[in-house]
Amino acid sequence: MAAELHIDPDRNPVVIVDDLHVKYRVHSSGRLARVGRKLVKRNTVKTRTVHALKGVSFVAYENESIGVIGSNGSGKSTLMRAITGLLSPASGAVYARSRPNMLGVRAALLPTMSGERNIVLGGLALGLTRPEVEARTEEIIDFTDLKDFIDLPMNTYSSGMSARLKFAIATLKQHDILIVDEALNVGDRRFRKKSEERIRAIKDAAGTVFLVSHSMQTILDTCTRVIWIEKGKLMMDGDPQEVVNAYTGSVS
């Protein structure tokens, strides 16, 4: 039986996740079997159902930055994709006040175009006017420390340089709901500090931020609340230090 969902009447809910279940159907290509001294692959193909999220429920409010932690394969990214509407629930529901925007380090930029050209195209895609983008281009270049490379094509950038530029472009616009997947874990300490400051600015402007990260220090420095997901279940939801302590204690 699903736990009752409580909504604080004195706060403004932005995202409601209500008894969310997500299931995948995947194909397995068979297992290795020993025949004499040899390992041979069975040619049987089976379909399996993976229960990725199992009855997750919580309410996210205005002005919150929520850390999402858990081991690899725990369901963190599945939860974020369900919140953005990229995955359909098997049961339960997700309600959002506006369309969530996901920022991930693997999000593609146009590789044959320069960093500066990507800034313009990215800003236009976010709904800014060309004068608005042009007025903030130097700010983005300074933010990313890419001044010496901004006229070069993106396919000459390292993965960290590309991620820094993607983060700067995506945060050009104030988001009501922003999901950040590991993007703060690139670059040096100075860039991470600047990124954390920008995340807090989005939150303070009545936005809600979800931050998926394996860096517990980034979570503690940035988030006002932490959700711990493990094996598809919500293990804990509350004070960042308390949840991080419980999580790190479980994996130590």
Tab-separated table of C-alpha atoms in Angstrom:
chain	number	residue	atom	x	y	z
A	1	MET	CA	0.000	0.000	0.000
A	2	ALA	CA	1.405	3.397	-0.987
A	3	ALA	CA	2.286	5.883	1.742
A	4	GLU	CA	-0.010	8.876	1.987
A	5	LEU	CA	1.371	11.955	0.249
A	6	HIS	CA	1.431	15.069	2.432
A	7	ILE	CA	1.493	18.565	0.936
A	8	ASP	CA	2.451	21.525	3.112
A	9	PRO	CA	-0.402	24.062	2.775
A	10	ASP	CA	1.958	26.939	3.623
A	11	ARG	CA	4.329	26.278	0.705
A	12	ASN	CA	4.012	26.281	-3.088
A	13	PRO	CA	4.367	22.790	-4.575
A	14	VAL	CA	6.216	22.660	-7.899
A	15	VAL	CA	6.617	18.907	-8.539
A	16	ILE	CA	4.491	16.119	-7.052
A	17	VAL	CA	5.641	12.518	-7.461
A	18	ASP	CA	2.824	10.222	-6.342
A	19	ASP	CA	3.463	6.478	-5.883
A	20	LEU	CA	5.580	6.380	-9.030
A	21	HIS	CA	6.422	3.021	-10.600
A	22	VAL	CA	8.533	2.753	-13.769
A	23	LYS	CA	9.203	-0.534	-15.541
A	24	TYR	CA	11.419	-1.383	-18.518
A	25	ARG	CA	11.127	-4.339	-20.851
A	26	VAL	CA	14.612	-5.431	-21.926
A	27	HIS	CA	16.006	-8.279	-23.992
A	28	SER	CA	18.689	-10.608	-22.646
A	29	SER	CA	20.826	-12.492	-25.156
A	30	GLY	CA	21.405	-15.574	-23.053
A	31	ARG	CA	24.054	-16.668	-20.580
A	32	LEU	CA	27.340	-18.448	-20.972
A	33	ALA	CA	27.286	-22.185	-20.300
A	34	ARG	CA	30.217	-24.579	-19.825
A	35	VAL	CA	30.432	-27.466	-22.271
A	36	GLY	CA	33.435	-29.540	-21.379
A	37	ARG	CA	36.318	-27.097	-21.106
A	38	LYS	CA	34.682	-24.440	-23.239
A	39	LEU	CA	32.291	-21.612	-22.460
A	40	VAL	CA	29.585	-21.315	-25.087
A	41	LYS	CA	26.804	-18.774	-25.379
A	42	ARG	CA	23.251	-20.023	-25.329
A	43	ASN	CA	21.277	-18.525	-28.170
A	44	THR	CA	18.080	-18.149	-26.204
A	45	VAL	CA	16.667	-14.601	-26.219
A	46	LYS	CA	14.448	-13.692	-23.317
A	47	THR	CA	12.458	-10.620	-22.395
A	48	ARG	CA	12.783	-9.345	-18.841
A	49	THR	CA	10.900	-6.651	-16.977
A	50	VAL	CA	13.056	-4.361	-14.857
A	51	HIS	CA	11.177	-2.577	-12.077
A	52	ALA	CA	13.275	0.608	-12.029
A	53	LEU	CA	11.182	2.735	-9.625
A	54	LYS	CA	9.020	1.224	-6.919
A	55	GLY	CA	6.416	3.496	-5.386
A	56	VAL	CA	8.442	6.714	-5.060
A	57	SER	CA	6.513	9.653	-3.570
A	58	PHE	CA	7.566	13.171	-2.573
A	59	VAL	CA	6.675	16.844	-3.068
A	60	ALA	CA	9.177	19.465	-4.260
A	61	TYR	CA	8.491	23.089	-3.367
A	62	GLU	CA	9.479	26.524	-4.627
A	63	ASN	CA	12.994	27.718	-3.736
A	64	GLU	CA	14.336	24.240	-3.041
A	65	SER	CA	17.545	22.731	-4.369
A	66	ILE	CA	17.125	18.982	-3.982
A	67	GLY	CA	20.073	16.618	-4.172
A	68	VAL	CA	19.395	13.146	-5.560
A	69	ILE	CA	21.874	10.495	-4.475
A	70	GLY	CA	22.247	6.714	-4.683
A	71	SER	CA	24.549	4.062	-6.066
A	72	ASN	CA	24.938	3.368	-9.793
A	73	GLY	CA	21.763	1.821	-11.190
A	74	SER	CA	19.684	2.906	-8.203
A	75	GLY	CA	17.071	4.734	-10.314
A	76	LYS	CA	18.216	8.358	-9.995
A	77	SER	CA	18.331	9.115	-13.716
A	78	THR	CA	15.125	7.153	-14.290
A	79	LEU	CA	13.395	9.359	-11.733
A	80	MET	CA	14.672	12.529	-13.401
A	81	ARG	CA	13.563	11.310	-16.846
A	82	ALA	CA	10.122	10.517	-15.452
A	83	ILE	CA	9.865	14.024	-13.966
A	84	THR	CA	10.711	15.570	-17.351
A	85	GLY	CA	8.114	13.382	-19.071
A	86	LEU	CA	10.643	11.374	-21.085
A	87	LEU	CA	9.482	8.150	-19.401
A	88	SER	CA	5.890	7.068	-18.816
A	89	PRO	CA	4.911	5.584	-15.444
A	90	ALA	CA	3.736	1.989	-15.213
A	91	SER	CA	1.541	3.335	-12.410
A	92	GLY	CA	1.388	6.397	-10.213
A	93	ALA	CA	1.868	9.913	-11.539
A	94	VAL	CA	4.122	12.963	-11.800
A	95	TYR	CA	2.634	16.465	-11.694
A	96	ALA	CA	4.722	19.550	-12.515
A	97	ARG	CA	3.779	23.219	-12.407
A	98	SER	CA	5.685	23.853	-15.629
A	99	ARG	CA	7.837	21.880	-18.043
A	100	PRO	CA	11.053	20.748	-16.329
A	101	ASN	CA	14.330	21.391	-18.147
A	102	MET	CA	17.097	18.819	-17.953
A	103	LEU	CA	20.761	19.775	-18.125
A	104	GLY	CA	23.151	16.850	-18.562
A	105	VAL	CA	26.836	16.734	-19.346
A	106	ARG	CA	26.114	14.415	-22.294
A	107	ALA	CA	23.708	16.851	-23.947
A	108	ALA	CA	24.891	17.504	-27.489
A	109	LEU	CA	26.239	20.735	-28.900
A	110	LEU	CA	26.907	21.164	-32.626
A	111	PRO	CA	30.438	19.754	-33.010
A	112	THR	CA	31.483	21.462	-36.248
A	113	MET	CA	30.478	24.950	-35.106
A	114	SER	CA	32.456	27.233	-32.838
A	115	GLY	CA	31.754	27.671	-29.163
A	116	GLU	CA	30.555	31.213	-29.823
A	117	ARG	CA	28.143	30.031	-32.515
A	118	ASN	CA	26.793	27.400	-30.138
A	119	ILE	CA	26.149	30.104	-27.559
A	120	VAL	CA	23.988	31.994	-30.054
A	121	LEU	CA	22.078	28.914	-31.228
A	122	GLY	CA	21.637	27.611	-27.688
A	123	GLY	CA	20.320	30.935	-26.442
A	124	LEU	CA	17.855	31.195	-29.338
A	125	ALA	CA	16.678	27.631	-28.628
A	126	LEU	CA	15.964	28.684	-25.038
A	127	GLY	CA	13.683	31.439	-26.317
A	128	LEU	CA	15.983	34.433	-25.906
A	129	THR	CA	16.149	37.037	-28.655
A	130	ARG	CA	19.349	37.479	-30.618
A	131	PRO	CA	20.115	40.861	-28.970
A	132	GLU	CA	19.593	39.246	-25.545
A	133	VAL	CA	22.015	36.445	-26.391
A	134	GLU	CA	24.600	38.801	-27.883
A	135	ALA	CA	24.417	41.013	-24.804
A	136	ARG	CA	25.342	38.037	-22.594
A	137	THR	CA	27.882	36.272	-24.812
A	138	GLU	CA	30.919	37.832	-23.127
A	139	GLU	CA	29.469	36.917	-19.729
A	140	ILE	CA	29.262	33.261	-20.799
A	141	ILE	CA	32.780	33.264	-22.212
A	142	ASP	CA	34.137	34.711	-18.968
A	143	PHE	CA	32.104	32.239	-16.911
A	144	THR	CA	33.516	29.226	-18.762
A	145	ASP	CA	37.123	30.499	-19.022
A	146	LEU	CA	37.073	29.561	-22.724
A	147	LYS	CA	38.195	32.891	-24.176
A	148	ASP	CA	41.177	31.350	-26.014
A	149	PHE	CA	39.035	28.586	-27.525
A	150	ILE	CA	35.640	30.191	-28.164
A	151	ASP	CA	36.268	30.633	-31.910
A	152	LEU	CA	37.281	26.981	-32.374
A	153	PRO	CA	34.843	24.210	-33.387
A	154	MET	CA	33.314	22.205	-30.561
A	155	ASN	CA	34.889	18.960	-31.773
A	156	THR	CA	38.275	20.342	-30.683
A	157	TYR	CA	37.067	20.789	-27.076
A	158	SER	CA	37.685	18.332	-24.264
A	159	SER	CA	34.635	16.762	-22.613
A	160	GLY	CA	35.100	19.088	-19.628
A	161	MET	CA	35.239	22.196	-21.801
A	162	SER	CA	32.072	21.124	-23.646
A	163	ALA	CA	30.280	20.439	-20.372
A	164	ARG	CA	31.219	23.856	-18.986
A	165	LEU	CA	29.878	25.581	-22.076
A	166	LYS	CA	26.668	23.518	-22.038
A	167	PHE	CA	26.086	24.421	-18.386
A	168	ALA	CA	26.619	28.126	-19.062
A	169	ILE	CA	24.260	28.123	-22.066
A	170	ALA	CA	21.527	26.158	-20.298
A	171	THR	CA	21.575	28.491	-17.308
A	172	LEU	CA	21.320	31.635	-19.437
A	173	LYS	CA	17.596	31.526	-18.787
A	174	GLN	CA	15.850	31.428	-15.439
A	175	HIS	CA	14.181	28.027	-15.067
A	176	ASP	CA	11.128	27.254	-12.991
A	177	ILE	CA	12.256	23.610	-12.716
A	178	LEU	CA	15.848	22.674	-13.596
A	179	ILE	CA	17.364	19.190	-13.430
A	180	VAL	CA	21.162	19.091	-13.341
A	181	ASP	CA	22.746	15.672	-13.968
A	182	GLU	CA	26.411	15.585	-12.881
A	183	ALA	CA	27.206	18.870	-14.673
A	184	LEU	CA	28.880	20.388	-11.598
A	185	ASN	CA	31.455	17.591	-11.461
A	186	VAL	CA	33.494	18.955	-14.377
A	187	GLY	CA	36.209	21.558	-14.317
A	188	ASP	CA	38.371	22.795	-11.487
A	189	ARG	CA	37.317	23.924	-8.041
A	190	ARG	CA	36.906	27.522	-9.211
A	191	PHE	CA	34.421	26.513	-11.930
A	192	ARG	CA	32.478	24.239	-9.578
A	193	LYS	CA	32.150	27.129	-7.109
A	194	LYS	CA	30.815	29.421	-9.841
A	195	SER	CA	28.383	26.703	-10.973
A	196	GLU	CA	27.116	26.178	-7.451
A	197	GLU	CA	26.564	29.932	-7.074
A	198	ARG	CA	24.529	29.977	-10.291
A	199	ILE	CA	22.402	27.041	-9.097
A	200	ARG	CA	21.669	28.893	-5.866
A	201	ALA	CA	20.706	32.006	-7.857
A	202	ILE	CA	18.190	29.973	-9.886
A	203	LYS	CA	16.718	28.568	-6.684
A	204	ASP	CA	16.548	31.977	-5.010
A	205	ALA	CA	14.601	33.375	-7.978
A	206	ALA	CA	11.678	31.077	-7.095
A	207	GLY	CA	13.043	28.166	-9.087
A	208	THR	CA	13.329	24.527	-8.039
A	209	VAL	CA	16.524	22.606	-8.796
A	210	PHE	CA	17.164	18.854	-8.763
A	211	LEU	CA	20.879	17.988	-8.643
A	212	VAL	CA	21.975	14.407	-9.393
A	213	SER	CA	25.549	13.881	-8.263
A	214	HIS	CA	27.989	11.335	-6.852
A	215	SER	CA	29.903	14.152	-5.162
A	216	MET	CA	28.639	14.369	-1.606
A	217	GLN	CA	30.538	17.635	-1.067
A	218	THR	CA	28.777	19.244	-4.036
A	219	ILE	CA	25.448	18.019	-2.663
A	220	LEU	CA	26.182	19.455	0.784
A	221	ASP	CA	27.454	22.763	-0.613
A	222	THR	CA	24.505	23.285	-2.953
A	223	CYS	CA	21.351	21.565	-1.710
A	224	THR	CA	18.746	22.425	0.903
A	225	ARG	CA	17.284	18.907	0.883
A	226	VAL	CA	18.440	15.449	-0.226
A	227	ILE	CA	16.579	12.415	-1.586
A	228	TRP	CA	18.266	8.990	-1.435
A	229	ILE	CA	17.138	6.418	-4.014
A	230	GLU	CA	18.330	2.811	-3.809
A	231	LYS	CA	17.166	-0.148	-5.908
A	232	GLY	CA	14.252	1.943	-7.133
A	233	LYS	CA	12.965	2.808	-3.662
A	234	LEU	CA	12.975	6.081	-1.757
A	235	MET	CA	15.187	5.317	1.228
A	236	MET	CA	15.337	8.754	2.858
A	237	ASP	CA	14.274	12.350	2.243
A	238	GLY	CA	15.336	15.246	4.426
A	239	ASP	CA	18.239	17.261	5.839
A	240	PRO	CA	21.299	17.042	3.537
A	241	GLN	CA	23.826	16.147	6.229
A	242	GLU	CA	21.594	13.487	7.791
A	243	VAL	CA	20.756	11.829	4.473
A	244	VAL	CA	24.356	11.941	3.210
A	245	ASN	CA	25.597	10.436	6.503
A	246	ALA	CA	23.069	7.607	6.223
A	247	TYR	CA	23.968	6.951	2.600
A	248	THR	CA	27.738	7.008	3.065
A	249	GLY	CA	27.359	4.784	6.126
A	250	SER	CA	25.476	2.210	4.042
A	251	VAL	CA	28.207	1.968	1.400
A	252	SER	CA	31.280	2.152	3.635
